């Protein structure tokens, strides 16, 4: 016979998804950049109001992505202390110091090629210069107030280099959450929104879904280099890997529910918002599978939905 008393049911039920489990994605754009994009974006001016709304609903963290309008082969705008990323971080931190700010640390939104690596004079990959750029970006993001930086190029040695750079710049308390990325067709909405479509058509270091053992190897290497947590993406297509890693990796695992998941699992409602019930179901699966948090474009709408349900 089913238990009728709600107090008993609540006591016996498995933990539900809560707003504190979620991190909100901010895709930044400049105020006068009105180019239509497939994904929702935000200006620096809109950051304080959005962060306040998230905090009031119990969402305690954000993940910021920001590119440069002027791009070159060296990704030089990516290390500008007055760039969009720094201004967005500072706006969020000034508004709500207790809301954790995470960043993406990569060159693909700053290179004219859209690739996650810089080139040498012969056009080949220049991984050592790429890592230097990542370390400068990480320190700049920490200077602006970031709590956790996110090396996303999956270049071996980059997490260690970022750790050393943060430490020598006096940012020992700033964490590192590198991205562990599987190849997928679900990133298009993000790439088009951020102008980060790789010229070569592929991301060189991402994991072939047919070789999941490689994910374990790379995750171990990231932890050895100093990762404090690991972001996995796409979220739903890597649930099996999440479960495997949970047993093998001694740091929190944080799936990033990418643009394709957001666009496919939500429906447009009459009021212009999206119906996020499908995301709530999906993220409950992730929580059951061992996710420490879930990074999602739908955090604000989900938090609103959870409050009323
Ligand atoms: Zn990248």
PDB file of N, CA, C and O in Angstrom, residues 14-43:
ATOM      1  N   UNK A  14      14.275   9.624  -2.384  1.00  0.00           N
ATOM      2  CA  UNK A  14      15.648  10.020  -2.709  1.00  0.00           C
ATOM      3  C   UNK A  14      15.693  11.541  -2.843  1.00  0.00           C
ATOM      4  O   UNK A  14      14.679  12.176  -3.117  1.00  0.00           O
ATOM      5  N   UNK A  15      16.872  12.146  -2.632  1.00  0.00           N
ATOM      6  CA  UNK A  15      16.968  13.597  -2.751  1.00  0.00           C
ATOM      7  C   UNK A  15      16.551  14.069  -4.144  1.00  0.00           C
ATOM      8  O   UNK A  15      16.908  13.451  -5.138  1.00  0.00           O
ATOM      9  N   UNK A  16      15.769  15.153  -4.186  1.00  0.00           N
ATOM     10  CA  UNK A  16      15.313  15.716  -5.460  1.00  0.00           C
ATOM     11  C   UNK A  16      16.297  16.762  -5.955  1.00  0.00           C
ATOM     12  O   UNK A  16      17.127  17.257  -5.194  1.00  0.00           O
ATOM     13  N   UNK A  17      16.125  17.116  -7.221  1.00  0.00           N
ATOM     14  CA  UNK A  17      16.913  18.209  -7.779  1.00  0.00           C
ATOM     15  C   UNK A  17      16.530  19.516  -7.084  1.00  0.00           C
ATOM     16  O   UNK A  17      15.340  19.780  -6.870  1.00  0.00           O
ATOM     17  N   UNK A  18      17.519  20.306  -6.720  1.00  0.00           N
ATOM     18  CA  UNK A  18      17.244  21.610  -6.109  1.00  0.00           C
ATOM     19  C   UNK A  18      17.971  22.698  -6.899  1.00  0.00           C
ATOM     20  O   UNK A  18      18.881  22.399  -7.679  1.00  0.00           O
ATOM     21  N   UNK A  19      17.603  23.956  -6.662  1.00  0.00           N
ATOM     22  CA  UNK A  19      18.286  25.043  -7.400  1.00  0.00           C
ATOM     23  C   UNK A  19      19.757  25.129  -7.042  1.00  0.00           C
ATOM     24  O   UNK A  19      20.560  25.577  -7.856  1.00  0.00           O
ATOM     25  N   UNK A  20      20.127  24.701  -5.840  1.00  0.00           N
ATOM     26  CA  UNK A  20      21.541  24.747  -5.450  1.00  0.00           C
ATOM     27  C   UNK A  20      22.383  23.746  -6.246  1.00  0.00           C
ATOM     28  O   UNK A  20      23.608  23.836  -6.270  1.00  0.00           O
ATOM     29  N   UNK A  21      21.710  22.772  -6.894  1.00  0.00           N
ATOM     30  CA  UNK A  21      22.447  21.813  -7.736  1.00  0.00           C
ATOM     31  C   UNK A  21      22.857  22.430  -9.080  1.00  0.00           C
ATOM     32  O   UNK A  21      23.621  21.822  -9.819  1.00  0.00           O
ATOM     33  N   UNK A  22      22.314  23.593  -9.398  1.00  0.00           N
ATOM     34  CA  UNK A  22      22.455  24.136 -10.748  1.00  0.00           C
ATOM     35  C   UNK A  22      23.418  25.317 -10.821  1.00  0.00           C
ATOM     36  O   UNK A  22      23.494  26.121  -9.891  1.00  0.00           O
ATOM     37  N   UNK A  23      24.123  25.401 -11.947  1.00  0.00           N
ATOM     38  CA  UNK A  23      24.914  26.587 -12.267  1.00  0.00           C
ATOM     39  C   UNK A  23      24.364  27.180 -13.551  1.00  0.00           C
ATOM     40  O   UNK A  23      24.121  26.448 -14.507  1.00  0.00           O
ATOM     41  N   UNK A  24      24.217  28.497 -13.580  1.00  0.00           N
ATOM     42  CA  UNK A  24      23.663  29.162 -14.768  1.00  0.00           C
ATOM     43  C   UNK A  24      24.763  29.543 -15.745  1.00  0.00           C
ATOM     44  O   UNK A  24      25.794  30.090 -15.350  1.00  0.00           O
ATOM     45  N   UNK A  25      24.523  29.243 -17.024  1.00  0.00           N
ATOM     46  CA  UNK A  25      25.482  29.630 -18.067  1.00  0.00           C
ATOM     47  C   UNK A  25      25.219  31.070 -18.509  1.00  0.00           C
ATOM     48  O   UNK A  25      24.071  31.435 -18.781  1.00  0.00           O
ATOM     49  N   UNK A  26      26.269  31.870 -18.562  1.00  0.00           N
ATOM     50  CA  UNK A  26      26.191  33.213 -19.152  1.00  0.00           C
ATOM     51  C   UNK A  26      27.008  33.210 -20.449  1.00  0.00           C
ATOM     52  O   UNK A  26      28.238  33.053 -20.397  1.00  0.00           O
ATOM     53  N   UNK A  27      26.347  33.368 -21.595  1.00  0.00           N
ATOM     54  CA  UNK A  27      27.066  33.617 -22.844  1.00  0.00           C
ATOM     55  C   UNK A  27      27.044  35.130 -23.046  1.00  0.00           C
ATOM     56  O   UNK A  27      25.973  35.715 -23.266  1.00  0.00           O
ATOM     57  N   UNK A  28      28.197  35.764 -22.988  1.00  0.00           N
ATOM     58  CA  UNK A  28      28.249  37.227 -22.982  1.00  0.00           C
ATOM     59  C   UNK A  28      28.303  37.797 -24.403  1.00  0.00           C
ATOM     60  O   UNK A  28      28.880  37.196 -25.306  1.00  0.00           O
ATOM     61  N   UNK A  29      27.694  38.977 -24.555  1.00  0.00           N
ATOM     62  CA  UNK A  29      27.869  39.756 -25.789  1.00  0.00           C
ATOM     63  C   UNK A  29      27.977  41.225 -25.413  1.00  0.00           C
ATOM     64  O   UNK A  29      27.548  41.627 -24.317  1.00  0.00           O
ATOM     65  N   UNK A  30      28.560  42.032 -26.312  1.00  0.00           N
ATOM     66  CA  UNK A  30      28.665  43.463 -26.066  1.00  0.00           C
ATOM     67  C   UNK A  30      27.285  44.108 -26.200  1.00  0.00           C
ATOM     68  O   UNK A  30      26.417  43.591 -26.905  1.00  0.00           O
ATOM     69  N   UNK A  31      27.101  45.268 -25.539  1.00  0.00           N
ATOM     70  CA  UNK A  31      25.799  45.950 -25.519  1.00  0.00           C
ATOM     71  C   UNK A  31      25.225  46.198 -26.915  1.00  0.00           C
ATOM     72  O   UNK A  31      24.029  46.035 -27.144  1.00  0.00           O
ATOM     73  N   UNK A  32      26.102  46.622 -27.847  1.00  0.00           N
ATOM     74  CA  UNK A  32      25.590  47.007 -29.167  1.00  0.00           C
ATOM     75  C   UNK A  32      25.664  45.864 -30.179  1.00  0.00           C
ATOM     76  O   UNK A  32      25.479  46.072 -31.372  1.00  0.00           O
ATOM     77  N   UNK A  33      25.927  44.675 -29.714  1.00  0.00           N
ATOM     78  CA  UNK A  33      25.992  43.509 -30.607  1.00  0.00           C
ATOM     79  C   UNK A  33      24.632  42.821 -30.611  1.00  0.00           C
ATOM     80  O   UNK A  33      24.284  42.106 -29.681  1.00  0.00           O
ATOM     81  N   UNK A  34      23.875  43.077 -31.672  1.00  0.00           N
ATOM     82  CA  UNK A  34      22.506  42.549 -31.700  1.00  0.00           C
ATOM     83  C   UNK A  34      22.337  41.412 -32.705  1.00  0.00           C
ATOM     84  O   UNK A  34      21.221  41.069 -33.078  1.00  0.00           O
ATOM     85  N   UNK A  35      23.464  40.859 -33.131  1.00  0.00           N
ATOM     86  CA  UNK A  35      23.419  39.736 -34.076  1.00  0.00           C
ATOM     87  C   UNK A  35      22.529  38.615 -33.509  1.00  0.00           C
ATOM     88  O   UNK A  35      22.676  38.241 -32.344  1.00  0.00           O
ATOM     89  N   UNK A  36      21.582  38.096 -34.318  1.00  0.00           N
ATOM     90  CA  UNK A  36      20.742  37.010 -33.793  1.00  0.00           C
ATOM     91  C   UNK A  36      21.562  35.736 -33.544  1.00  0.00           C
ATOM     92  O   UNK A  36      22.454  35.423 -34.334  1.00  0.00           O
ATOM     93  N   UNK A  37      21.285  35.068 -32.452  1.00  0.00           N
ATOM     94  CA  UNK A  37      22.033  33.847 -32.108  1.00  0.00           C
ATOM     95  C   UNK A  37      21.052  32.770 -31.661  1.00  0.00           C
ATOM     96  O   UNK A  37      20.001  33.085 -31.120  1.00  0.00           O
ATOM     97  N   UNK A  38      21.437  31.517 -31.840  1.00  0.00           N
ATOM     98  CA  UNK A  38      20.513  30.444 -31.443  1.00  0.00           C
ATOM     99  C   UNK A  38      20.321  30.321 -29.932  1.00  0.00           C
ATOM    100  O   UNK A  38      19.291  29.837 -29.481  1.00  0.00           O
ATOM    101  N   UNK A  39      21.322  30.779 -29.146  1.00  0.00           N
ATOM    102  CA  UNK A  39      21.245  30.608 -27.694  1.00  0.00           C
ATOM    103  C   UNK A  39      21.025  31.949 -26.990  1.00  0.00           C
ATOM    104  O   UNK A  39      21.430  32.990 -27.497  1.00  0.00           O
ATOM    105  N   UNK A  40      20.406  31.931 -25.797  1.00  0.00           N
ATOM    106  CA  UNK A  40      20.238  33.183 -25.049  1.00  0.00           C
ATOM    107  C   UNK A  40      21.590  33.762 -24.641  1.00  0.00           C
ATOM    108  O   UNK A  40      22.489  33.020 -24.235  1.00  0.00           O
ATOM    109  N   UNK A  41      21.735  35.089 -24.784  1.00  0.00           N
ATOM    110  CA  UNK A  41      22.991  35.754 -24.407  1.00  0.00           C
ATOM    111  C   UNK A  41      22.683  36.902 -23.447  1.00  0.00           C
ATOM    112  O   UNK A  41      21.519  37.235 -23.209  1.00  0.00           O
ATOM    113  N   UNK A  42      23.756  37.504 -22.940  1.00  0.00           N
ATOM    114  CA  UNK A  42      23.616  38.485 -21.859  1.00  0.00           C
ATOM    115  C   UNK A  42      24.633  39.598 -22.083  1.00  0.00           C
ATOM    116  O   UNK A  42      25.744  39.332 -22.547  1.00  0.00           O
ATOM    117  N   UNK A  43      24.282  40.844 -21.757  1.00  0.00           N
ATOM    118  CA  UNK A  43      25.272  41.921 -21.776  1.00  0.00           C
ATOM    119  C   UNK A  43      25.763  42.146 -20.341  1.00  0.00           C
ATOM    120  O   UNK A  43      25.105  41.725 -19.377  1.00  0.00           O
TER     121      UNK A  43
END
